[in-house]
């Protein structure tokens, strides 16, 4: 009996120490690896990064990061996290991982989070936990699931981009989309903030992630804010060149991390939640 108690107590101590270690690493990466301000810089052909301190503006505090991806530039591409099929045959579940893992293993130039998840509370936030997507994603032609309250930003196989302005998503999108990211709302339309899309339950400022496009110029924009109001974030994104776009998972799910070749390896904006869905930006020598 004493031996069993001894082993059990050691296992508990080891588990506690592991949790403490993971928490300390998380806190260090969040606060110790913040991005450093940099002017708009072409870090790879067709990929530009801007990091600005915007605390002096109304409705915001801290940093804003803009990643500008000209996807028709030779060697430039992006991809969504591969969908995972569950035992029930569905594709809307995802395993939480450390935020930096895809940067380290896939060599992305930049990475940002995408869809919200249902199980977002702190007690569900740990590595390898299975969670459920809220907004649908389309990954290489495969739809994660159907949800009627979503605006789908999508690309066909020829990399022509569109933002569907009605919901639920049409059969045409399901049949023709190769990549797709579900937005909570269209907050930027024709470079103008859409105030009717603003969420009254969001207490500004707060960490925020935005995705936007200029479909004619074939430019994808990934933006993250350390703390911002929705109006500030939308106006800021429009000033950077976003023609239409909207918010993806924000608050503790806001992550935009820079990779190799940016001069800010593993720096960025992170928060406490482990990573679910993401969009990763690649550059491969053509």
PDB file of C-alpha atoms in Angstrom:
ATOM      1  CA  UNK A   1       0.000   0.000   0.000  1.00  0.00           C
ATOM      2  CA  UNK A   2       2.797   2.427   0.876  1.00  0.00           C
ATOM      3  CA  UNK A   3       4.482   1.710  -2.438  1.00  0.00           C
ATOM      4  CA  UNK A   4       1.267   2.472  -4.338  1.00  0.00           C
ATOM      5  CA  UNK A   5       0.804   5.701  -2.389  1.00  0.00           C
ATOM      6  CA  UNK A   6       4.441   6.653  -3.070  1.00  0.00           C
ATOM      7  CA  UNK A   7       4.066   6.079  -6.821  1.00  0.00           C
ATOM      8  CA  UNK A   8       0.729   7.903  -6.975  1.00  0.00           C
ATOM      9  CA  UNK A   9       2.084  10.921  -5.098  1.00  0.00           C
ATOM     10  CA  UNK A  10       5.086  11.088  -7.429  1.00  0.00           C
ATOM     11  CA  UNK A  11       2.792  10.947 -10.461  1.00  0.00           C
ATOM     12  CA  UNK A  12       0.692  13.790  -9.082  1.00  0.00           C
ATOM     13  CA  UNK A  13       3.809  15.872  -8.420  1.00  0.00           C
ATOM     14  CA  UNK A  14       5.094  15.147 -11.937  1.00  0.00           C
ATOM     15  CA  UNK A  15       1.734  16.147 -13.445  1.00  0.00           C
ATOM     16  CA  UNK A  16       1.661  19.401 -11.470  1.00  0.00           C
ATOM     17  CA  UNK A  17       5.233  20.229 -12.479  1.00  0.00           C
ATOM     18  CA  UNK A  18       4.385  19.544 -16.128  1.00  0.00           C
ATOM     19  CA  UNK A  19       1.355  21.843 -15.971  1.00  0.00           C
ATOM     20  CA  UNK A  20       3.459  24.573 -14.360  1.00  0.00           C
ATOM     21  CA  UNK A  21       6.146  24.159 -17.025  1.00  0.00           C
ATOM     22  CA  UNK A  22       3.616  24.388 -19.870  1.00  0.00           C
ATOM     23  CA  UNK A  23       2.074  27.492 -18.271  1.00  0.00           C
ATOM     24  CA  UNK A  24       5.472  29.178 -17.881  1.00  0.00           C
ATOM     25  CA  UNK A  25       6.380  28.435 -21.511  1.00  0.00           C
ATOM     26  CA  UNK A  26       3.022  29.825 -22.643  1.00  0.00           C
ATOM     27  CA  UNK A  27       3.476  33.016 -20.638  1.00  0.00           C
ATOM     28  CA  UNK A  28       7.027  33.479 -21.908  1.00  0.00           C
ATOM     29  CA  UNK A  29       5.946  33.081 -25.536  1.00  0.00           C
ATOM     30  CA  UNK A  30       3.059  35.508 -25.062  1.00  0.00           C
ATOM     31  CA  UNK A  31       4.925  38.257 -23.244  1.00  0.00           C
ATOM     32  CA  UNK A  32       8.564  37.540 -24.048  1.00  0.00           C
ATOM     33  CA  UNK A  33       8.174  36.954 -27.783  1.00  0.00           C
ATOM     34  CA  UNK A  34       6.022  39.903 -28.801  1.00  0.00           C
ATOM     35  CA  UNK A  35       6.710  41.198 -32.289  1.00  0.00           C
ATOM     36  CA  UNK A  36       8.969  44.218 -32.626  1.00  0.00           C
ATOM     37  CA  UNK A  37       7.838  47.279 -34.585  1.00  0.00           C
ATOM     38  CA  UNK A  38       8.930  47.221 -38.227  1.00  0.00           C
ATOM     39  CA  UNK A  39       8.017  49.274 -41.256  1.00  0.00           C
ATOM     40  CA  UNK A  40       6.313  47.543 -44.154  1.00  0.00           C
ATOM     41  CA  UNK A  41       8.978  45.090 -45.295  1.00  0.00           C
ATOM     42  CA  UNK A  42       9.001  42.531 -48.084  1.00  0.00           C
ATOM     43  CA  UNK A  43      10.240  39.565 -46.067  1.00  0.00           C
ATOM     44  CA  UNK A  44       9.855  37.159 -49.002  1.00  0.00           C
ATOM     45  CA  UNK A  45       8.963  37.925 -52.632  1.00  0.00           C
ATOM     46  CA  UNK A  46       5.289  38.876 -52.564  1.00  0.00           C
ATOM     47  CA  UNK A  47       4.960  38.719 -48.751  1.00  0.00           C
ATOM     48  CA  UNK A  48       5.033  41.941 -46.705  1.00  0.00           C
ATOM     49  CA  UNK A  49       4.937  42.385 -42.932  1.00  0.00           C
ATOM     50  CA  UNK A  50       4.161  45.531 -40.956  1.00  0.00           C
ATOM     51  CA  UNK A  51       4.277  45.775 -37.150  1.00  0.00           C
ATOM     52  CA  UNK A  52       3.126  49.020 -35.575  1.00  0.00           C
ATOM     53  CA  UNK A  53       2.604  50.361 -32.087  1.00  0.00           C
ATOM     54  CA  UNK A  54      -0.898  51.857 -32.233  1.00  0.00           C
ATOM     55  CA  UNK A  55      -1.595  52.608 -28.567  1.00  0.00           C
ATOM     56  CA  UNK A  56      -1.921  56.332 -29.167  1.00  0.00           C
ATOM     57  CA  UNK A  57      -4.991  55.870 -31.392  1.00  0.00           C
ATOM     58  CA  UNK A  58      -8.505  55.880 -29.960  1.00  0.00           C
ATOM     59  CA  UNK A  59      -9.994  52.415 -29.503  1.00  0.00           C
ATOM     60  CA  UNK A  60      -6.755  50.465 -29.360  1.00  0.00           C
ATOM     61  CA  UNK A  61      -3.795  49.490 -27.182  1.00  0.00           C
ATOM     62  CA  UNK A  62      -0.519  47.798 -28.072  1.00  0.00           C
ATOM     63  CA  UNK A  63       0.653  46.304 -31.351  1.00  0.00           C
ATOM     64  CA  UNK A  64      -0.953  45.662 -34.708  1.00  0.00           C
ATOM     65  CA  UNK A  65       0.543  43.185 -37.191  1.00  0.00           C
ATOM     66  CA  UNK A  66      -0.337  43.156 -40.884  1.00  0.00           C
ATOM     67  CA  UNK A  67       0.757  40.313 -43.142  1.00  0.00           C
ATOM     68  CA  UNK A  68       0.129  41.059 -46.810  1.00  0.00           C
ATOM     69  CA  UNK A  69       0.273  38.054 -49.140  1.00  0.00           C
ATOM     70  CA  UNK A  70       0.285  38.517 -52.926  1.00  0.00           C
ATOM     71  CA  UNK A  71      -0.774  34.972 -53.698  1.00  0.00           C
ATOM     72  CA  UNK A  72      -0.134  35.136 -57.454  1.00  0.00           C
ATOM     73  CA  UNK A  73       3.587  35.780 -56.867  1.00  0.00           C
ATOM     74  CA  UNK A  74       5.628  32.706 -57.922  1.00  0.00           C
ATOM     75  CA  UNK A  75       6.528  30.682 -54.836  1.00  0.00           C
ATOM     76  CA  UNK A  76       3.834  32.232 -52.608  1.00  0.00           C
ATOM     77  CA  UNK A  77       0.973  30.107 -51.315  1.00  0.00           C
ATOM     78  CA  UNK A  78      -1.182  29.594 -48.261  1.00  0.00           C
ATOM     79  CA  UNK A  79      -2.995  26.629 -46.784  1.00  0.00           C
ATOM     80  CA  UNK A  80      -5.427  25.804 -44.016  1.00  0.00           C
ATOM     81  CA  UNK A  81      -4.794  23.310 -41.278  1.00  0.00           C
ATOM     82  CA  UNK A  82      -5.779  19.877 -42.609  1.00  0.00           C
ATOM     83  CA  UNK A  83      -9.212  18.778 -41.449  1.00  0.00           C
ATOM     84  CA  UNK A  84      -9.449  15.809 -39.086  1.00  0.00           C
ATOM     85  CA  UNK A  85     -12.118  13.166 -39.480  1.00  0.00           C
ATOM     86  CA  UNK A  86     -13.604  11.976 -36.216  1.00  0.00           C
ATOM     87  CA  UNK A  87     -14.820   8.468 -35.319  1.00  0.00           C
ATOM     88  CA  UNK A  88     -18.337   9.656 -36.210  1.00  0.00           C
ATOM     89  CA  UNK A  89     -17.200  10.433 -39.769  1.00  0.00           C
ATOM     90  CA  UNK A  90     -17.533  14.200 -39.322  1.00  0.00           C
ATOM     91  CA  UNK A  91     -14.775  16.716 -40.133  1.00  0.00           C
ATOM     92  CA  UNK A  92     -15.657  19.520 -37.700  1.00  0.00           C
ATOM     93  CA  UNK A  93     -13.427  18.431 -34.818  1.00  0.00           C
ATOM     94  CA  UNK A  94      -9.873  19.622 -34.217  1.00  0.00           C
ATOM     95  CA  UNK A  95      -7.011  18.835 -31.837  1.00  0.00           C
ATOM     96  CA  UNK A  96      -5.582  21.779 -29.902  1.00  0.00           C
ATOM     97  CA  UNK A  97      -1.825  22.204 -30.359  1.00  0.00           C
ATOM     98  CA  UNK A  98       0.944  24.572 -29.295  1.00  0.00           C
ATOM     99  CA  UNK A  99       0.725  27.773 -31.329  1.00  0.00           C
ATOM    100  CA  UNK A 100       4.306  27.580 -32.636  1.00  0.00           C
ATOM    101  CA  UNK A 101       4.267  23.937 -33.707  1.00  0.00           C
ATOM    102  CA  UNK A 102       3.144  24.497 -37.354  1.00  0.00           C
ATOM    103  CA  UNK A 103       5.746  27.249 -37.779  1.00  0.00           C
ATOM    104  CA  UNK A 104       8.477  24.888 -36.581  1.00  0.00           C
ATOM    105  CA  UNK A 105       7.358  21.837 -38.544  1.00  0.00           C
ATOM    106  CA  UNK A 106       6.043  23.354 -41.779  1.00  0.00           C
ATOM    107  CA  UNK A 107       8.320  26.363 -42.211  1.00  0.00           C
ATOM    108  CA  UNK A 108       5.561  28.946 -42.590  1.00  0.00           C
ATOM    109  CA  UNK A 109       6.468  32.588 -43.127  1.00  0.00           C
ATOM    110  CA  UNK A 110       3.434  33.520 -41.024  1.00  0.00           C
ATOM    111  CA  UNK A 111       0.492  31.836 -39.338  1.00  0.00           C
ATOM    112  CA  UNK A 112      -2.866  33.113 -38.056  1.00  0.00           C
ATOM    113  CA  UNK A 113      -5.833  31.446 -36.350  1.00  0.00           C
ATOM    114  CA  UNK A 114      -9.147  30.926 -38.159  1.00  0.00           C
ATOM    115  CA  UNK A 115     -12.478  29.527 -36.909  1.00  0.00           C
ATOM    116  CA  UNK A 116     -13.815  29.777 -33.379  1.00  0.00           C
ATOM    117  CA  UNK A 117     -14.347  26.628 -31.335  1.00  0.00           C
ATOM    118  CA  UNK A 118     -17.211  25.645 -29.073  1.00  0.00           C
ATOM    119  CA  UNK A 119     -15.111  24.523 -26.100  1.00  0.00           C
ATOM    120  CA  UNK A 120     -13.182  27.734 -25.430  1.00  0.00           C
ATOM    121  CA  UNK A 121     -13.355  27.923 -21.620  1.00  0.00           C
ATOM    122  CA  UNK A 122     -10.123  27.656 -19.604  1.00  0.00           C
ATOM    123  CA  UNK A 123     -10.872  24.157 -18.334  1.00  0.00           C
ATOM    124  CA  UNK A 124     -10.931  22.893 -21.930  1.00  0.00           C
ATOM    125  CA  UNK A 125      -7.696  24.673 -22.899  1.00  0.00           C
ATOM    126  CA  UNK A 126      -4.861  22.187 -22.936  1.00  0.00           C
ATOM    127  CA  UNK A 127      -2.729  20.501 -25.605  1.00  0.00           C
ATOM    128  CA  UNK A 128      -4.295  17.599 -27.544  1.00  0.00           C
ATOM    129  CA  UNK A 129      -7.812  18.412 -26.339  1.00  0.00           C
ATOM    130  CA  UNK A 130     -10.413  17.784 -29.039  1.00  0.00           C
ATOM    131  CA  UNK A 131     -12.649  20.759 -29.811  1.00  0.00           C
ATOM    132  CA  UNK A 132     -15.440  21.569 -32.276  1.00  0.00           C
ATOM    133  CA  UNK A 133     -15.324  24.269 -34.944  1.00  0.00           C
ATOM    134  CA  UNK A 134     -18.107  26.855 -35.050  1.00  0.00           C
ATOM    135  CA  UNK A 135     -17.495  28.575 -38.411  1.00  0.00           C
ATOM    136  CA  UNK A 136     -17.036  26.147 -41.335  1.00  0.00           C
ATOM    137  CA  UNK A 137     -13.718  25.775 -43.128  1.00  0.00           C
ATOM    138  CA  UNK A 138     -13.047  24.423 -46.613  1.00  0.00           C
ATOM    139  CA  UNK A 139      -9.700  22.688 -46.991  1.00  0.00           C
ATOM    140  CA  UNK A 140      -8.672  21.488 -50.457  1.00  0.00           C
ATOM    141  CA  UNK A 141     -12.307  21.200 -51.510  1.00  0.00           C
ATOM    142  CA  UNK A 142     -13.525  19.493 -48.327  1.00  0.00           C
ATOM    143  CA  UNK A 143     -16.147  21.243 -46.181  1.00  0.00           C
ATOM    144  CA  UNK A 144     -15.709  20.788 -42.433  1.00  0.00           C
ATOM    145  CA  UNK A 145     -19.438  21.126 -41.719  1.00  0.00           C
ATOM    146  CA  UNK A 146     -22.469  23.246 -42.524  1.00  0.00           C
ATOM    147  CA  UNK A 147     -23.498  26.179 -40.328  1.00  0.00           C
ATOM    148  CA  UNK A 148     -26.115  28.656 -41.473  1.00  0.00           C
ATOM    149  CA  UNK A 149     -24.775  31.751 -39.671  1.00  0.00           C
ATOM    150  CA  UNK A 150     -21.565  32.324 -41.586  1.00  0.00           C
ATOM    151  CA  UNK A 151     -20.170  34.431 -44.416  1.00  0.00           C
ATOM    152  CA  UNK A 152     -17.709  32.410 -46.444  1.00  0.00           C
ATOM    153  CA  UNK A 153     -14.523  33.889 -47.882  1.00  0.00           C
ATOM    154  CA  UNK A 154     -13.331  31.404 -50.467  1.00  0.00           C
ATOM    155  CA  UNK A 155     -11.007  30.615 -53.345  1.00  0.00           C
ATOM    156  CA  UNK A 156     -11.598  28.291 -56.280  1.00  0.00           C
ATOM    157  CA  UNK A 157      -8.918  25.939 -57.561  1.00  0.00           C
ATOM    158  CA  UNK A 158      -7.628  28.671 -59.908  1.00  0.00           C
ATOM    159  CA  UNK A 159      -7.152  30.932 -56.845  1.00  0.00           C
ATOM    160  CA  UNK A 160      -9.891  33.398 -57.703  1.00  0.00           C
ATOM    161  CA  UNK A 161     -11.217  34.843 -54.443  1.00  0.00           C
ATOM    162  CA  UNK A 162     -14.758  35.776 -53.450  1.00  0.00           C
ATOM    163  CA  UNK A 163     -16.644  36.770 -50.317  1.00  0.00           C
ATOM    164  CA  UNK A 164     -20.187  35.477 -50.251  1.00  0.00           C
ATOM    165  CA  UNK A 165     -22.333  38.248 -48.816  1.00  0.00           C
ATOM    166  CA  UNK A 166     -25.386  36.150 -48.027  1.00  0.00           C
ATOM    167  CA  UNK A 167     -25.953  33.307 -45.639  1.00  0.00           C
ATOM    168  CA  UNK A 168     -26.326  30.414 -45.394  1.00  0.00           C
ATOM    169  CA  UNK A 169     -23.595  29.529 -47.877  1.00  0.00           C
ATOM    170  CA  UNK A 170     -24.857  28.474 -51.274  1.00  0.00           C
ATOM    171  CA  UNK A 171     -24.431  25.101 -52.937  1.00  0.00           C
ATOM    172  CA  UNK A 172     -22.268  26.895 -55.504  1.00  0.00           C
ATOM    173  CA  UNK A 173     -19.671  27.645 -52.823  1.00  0.00           C
ATOM    174  CA  UNK A 174     -19.711  24.080 -51.516  1.00  0.00           C
ATOM    175  CA  UNK A 175     -19.251  22.713 -55.044  1.00  0.00           C
ATOM    176  CA  UNK A 176     -16.572  25.141 -56.236  1.00  0.00           C
ATOM    177  CA  UNK A 177     -14.500  26.259 -53.230  1.00  0.00           C
ATOM    178  CA  UNK A 178     -10.986  24.878 -52.825  1.00  0.00           C
ATOM    179  CA  UNK A 179     -10.091  27.008 -49.778  1.00  0.00           C
ATOM    180  CA  UNK A 180     -12.636  28.692 -47.542  1.00  0.00           C
ATOM    181  CA  UNK A 181     -12.696  30.530 -44.213  1.00  0.00           C
ATOM    182  CA  UNK A 182     -15.956  31.264 -42.418  1.00  0.00           C
ATOM    183  CA  UNK A 183     -16.277  34.824 -41.063  1.00  0.00           C
ATOM    184  CA  UNK A 184     -18.363  35.871 -38.082  1.00  0.00           C
ATOM    185  CA  UNK A 185     -19.489  38.941 -40.006  1.00  0.00           C
ATOM    186  CA  UNK A 186     -18.499  41.216 -42.870  1.00  0.00           C
ATOM    187  CA  UNK A 187     -16.951  44.177 -41.058  1.00  0.00           C
ATOM    188  CA  UNK A 188     -15.154  45.691 -44.072  1.00  0.00           C
ATOM    189  CA  UNK A 189     -16.946  46.183 -47.385  1.00  0.00           C
ATOM    190  CA  UNK A 190     -15.511  48.244 -50.239  1.00  0.00           C
ATOM    191  CA  UNK A 191     -12.875  49.564 -47.791  1.00  0.00           C
ATOM    192  CA  UNK A 192     -15.583  50.853 -45.409  1.00  0.00           C
ATOM    193  CA  UNK A 193     -16.358  49.729 -41.847  1.00  0.00           C
ATOM    194  CA  UNK A 194     -19.752  48.046 -41.616  1.00  0.00           C
ATOM    195  CA  UNK A 195     -21.093  49.220 -38.277  1.00  0.00           C
ATOM    196  CA  UNK A 196     -24.170  46.975 -38.512  1.00  0.00           C
ATOM    197  CA  UNK A 197     -21.846  43.961 -38.355  1.00  0.00           C
ATOM    198  CA  UNK A 198     -20.340  45.073 -35.063  1.00  0.00           C
ATOM    199  CA  UNK A 199     -20.893  42.750 -32.120  1.00  0.00           C
ATOM    200  CA  UNK A 200     -22.410  44.699 -29.181  1.00  0.00           C
ATOM    201  CA  UNK A 201     -21.173  42.033 -26.756  1.00  0.00           C
ATOM    202  CA  UNK A 202     -17.514  42.724 -27.574  1.00  0.00           C
ATOM    203  CA  UNK A 203     -16.051  44.967 -24.839  1.00  0.00           C
ATOM    204  CA  UNK A 204     -13.434  47.100 -26.648  1.00  0.00           C
ATOM    205  CA  UNK A 205     -10.560  47.018 -26.800  1.00  0.00           C
ATOM    206  CA  UNK A 206      -9.718  43.309 -26.962  1.00  0.00           C
ATOM    207  CA  UNK A 207      -7.377  40.987 -28.857  1.00  0.00           C
ATOM    208  CA  UNK A 208      -8.674  40.625 -32.396  1.00  0.00           C
ATOM    209  CA  UNK A 209      -7.898  38.728 -35.610  1.00  0.00           C
ATOM    210  CA  UNK A 210      -9.082  39.873 -39.037  1.00  0.00           C
ATOM    211  CA  UNK A 211      -8.812  38.325 -42.483  1.00  0.00           C
ATOM    212  CA  UNK A 212      -9.339  40.360 -45.643  1.00  0.00           C
ATOM    213  CA  UNK A 213      -8.785  40.326 -49.378  1.00  0.00           C
ATOM    214  CA  UNK A 214      -8.346  42.513 -52.399  1.00  0.00           C
ATOM    215  CA  UNK A 215      -9.704  40.028 -54.924  1.00  0.00           C
ATOM    216  CA  UNK A 216      -8.752  42.061 -57.993  1.00  0.00           C
ATOM    217  CA  UNK A 217      -5.124  42.476 -56.922  1.00  0.00           C
ATOM    218  CA  UNK A 218      -5.040  38.913 -55.522  1.00  0.00           C
ATOM    219  CA  UNK A 219      -3.858  39.977 -52.085  1.00  0.00           C
ATOM    220  CA  UNK A 220      -4.690  38.243 -48.804  1.00  0.00           C
ATOM    221  CA  UNK A 221      -4.390  40.214 -45.562  1.00  0.00           C
ATOM    222  CA  UNK A 222      -3.961  38.628 -42.137  1.00  0.00           C
ATOM    223  CA  UNK A 223      -4.142  41.136 -39.281  1.00  0.00           C
ATOM    224  CA  UNK A 224      -3.923  40.771 -35.520  1.00  0.00           C
ATOM    225  CA  UNK A 225      -4.291  43.393 -32.807  1.00  0.00           C
ATOM    226  CA  UNK A 226      -3.040  43.175 -29.265  1.00  0.00           C
ATOM    227  CA  UNK A 227      -6.131  45.126 -28.172  1.00  0.00           C
ATOM    228  CA  UNK A 228      -8.530  46.971 -30.476  1.00  0.00           C
ATOM    229  CA  UNK A 229     -12.154  47.887 -31.002  1.00  0.00           C
ATOM    230  CA  UNK A 230     -13.856  46.352 -34.007  1.00  0.00           C
ATOM    231  CA  UNK A 231     -14.255  49.769 -35.632  1.00  0.00           C
ATOM    232  CA  UNK A 232     -10.584  50.641 -35.223  1.00  0.00           C
ATOM    233  CA  UNK A 233      -9.496  47.232 -36.520  1.00  0.00           C
ATOM    234  CA  UNK A 234     -11.725  47.484 -39.591  1.00  0.00           C
ATOM    235  CA  UNK A 235     -10.637  51.031 -40.443  1.00  0.00           C
ATOM    236  CA  UNK A 236      -6.989  50.107 -39.901  1.00  0.00           C
ATOM    237  CA  UNK A 237      -7.334  47.068 -42.175  1.00  0.00           C
ATOM    238  CA  UNK A 238      -9.036  49.139 -44.876  1.00  0.00           C
ATOM    239  CA  UNK A 239      -6.214  51.683 -44.737  1.00  0.00           C
ATOM    240  CA  UNK A 240      -3.745  48.822 -45.297  1.00  0.00           C
ATOM    241  CA  UNK A 241      -5.567  47.766 -48.462  1.00  0.00           C
ATOM    242  CA  UNK A 242      -8.340  45.384 -47.377  1.00  0.00           C
ATOM    243  CA  UNK A 243     -11.332  45.747 -49.698  1.00  0.00           C
ATOM    244  CA  UNK A 244     -13.572  43.262 -47.897  1.00  0.00           C
ATOM    245  CA  UNK A 245     -13.162  41.043 -44.893  1.00  0.00           C
ATOM    246  CA  UNK A 246     -14.118  40.361 -41.319  1.00  0.00           C
ATOM    247  CA  UNK A 247     -13.289  38.962 -37.911  1.00  0.00           C
ATOM    248  CA  UNK A 248     -12.249  35.405 -37.193  1.00  0.00           C
ATOM    249  CA  UNK A 249     -11.593  33.883 -33.758  1.00  0.00           C
ATOM    250  CA  UNK A 250     -10.495  36.649 -31.378  1.00  0.00           C
ATOM    251  CA  UNK A 251      -9.988  37.278 -27.660  1.00  0.00           C
ATOM    252  CA  UNK A 252      -7.868  34.420 -26.231  1.00  0.00           C
ATOM    253  CA  UNK A 253      -7.825  32.726 -29.645  1.00  0.00           C
ATOM    254  CA  UNK A 254      -5.972  35.591 -31.363  1.00  0.00           C
ATOM    255  CA  UNK A 255      -2.620  34.438 -32.727  1.00  0.00           C
ATOM    256  CA  UNK A 256      -0.463  35.831 -35.534  1.00  0.00           C
ATOM    257  CA  UNK A 257       3.065  34.402 -35.466  1.00  0.00           C
ATOM    258  CA  UNK A 258       5.967  35.227 -37.769  1.00  0.00           C
ATOM    259  CA  UNK A 259       8.313  32.571 -39.081  1.00  0.00           C
ATOM    260  CA  UNK A 260      11.750  32.176 -40.625  1.00  0.00           C
ATOM    261  CA  UNK A 261      12.947  34.839 -43.011  1.00  0.00           C
ATOM    262  CA  UNK A 262      10.916  37.610 -41.408  1.00  0.00           C
ATOM    263  CA  UNK A 263      13.639  38.761 -39.023  1.00  0.00           C
ATOM    264  CA  UNK A 264      11.191  38.021 -36.184  1.00  0.00           C
ATOM    265  CA  UNK A 265      11.254  34.244 -35.934  1.00  0.00           C
ATOM    266  CA  UNK A 266       8.558  33.018 -33.507  1.00  0.00           C
ATOM    267  CA  UNK A 267       7.625  36.574 -32.588  1.00  0.00           C
ATOM    268  CA  UNK A 268       4.102  37.870 -32.962  1.00  0.00           C
ATOM    269  CA  UNK A 269       0.865  38.286 -31.034  1.00  0.00           C
ATOM    270  CA  UNK A 270      -0.308  35.263 -29.023  1.00  0.00           C
ATOM    271  CA  UNK A 271      -2.907  34.632 -26.379  1.00  0.00           C
ATOM    272  CA  UNK A 272      -3.620  31.928 -23.825  1.00  0.00           C
ATOM    273  CA  UNK A 273      -5.719  29.501 -25.853  1.00  0.00           C
ATOM    274  CA  UNK A 274      -3.952  26.682 -27.647  1.00  0.00           C
ATOM    275  CA  UNK A 275      -4.235  26.664 -31.427  1.00  0.00           C
ATOM    276  CA  UNK A 276      -7.139  25.072 -33.276  1.00  0.00           C
ATOM    277  CA  UNK A 277      -7.625  26.051 -36.938  1.00  0.00           C
ATOM    278  CA  UNK A 278      -5.045  28.165 -38.732  1.00  0.00           C
ATOM    279  CA  UNK A 279      -4.015  29.586 -42.077  1.00  0.00           C
ATOM    280  CA  UNK A 280      -0.308  29.230 -42.868  1.00  0.00           C
ATOM    281  CA  UNK A 281       1.596  31.309 -45.423  1.00  0.00           C
ATOM    282  CA  UNK A 282       4.354  29.596 -47.432  1.00  0.00           C
ATOM    283  CA  UNK A 283       7.174  30.659 -49.705  1.00  0.00           C
ATOM    284  CA  UNK A 284       8.945  28.012 -51.751  1.00  0.00           C
ATOM    285  CA  UNK A 285      11.606  28.937 -54.276  1.00  0.00           C
ATOM    286  CA  UNK A 286       9.923  28.684 -57.712  1.00  0.00           C
TER     287      UNK A 286
END
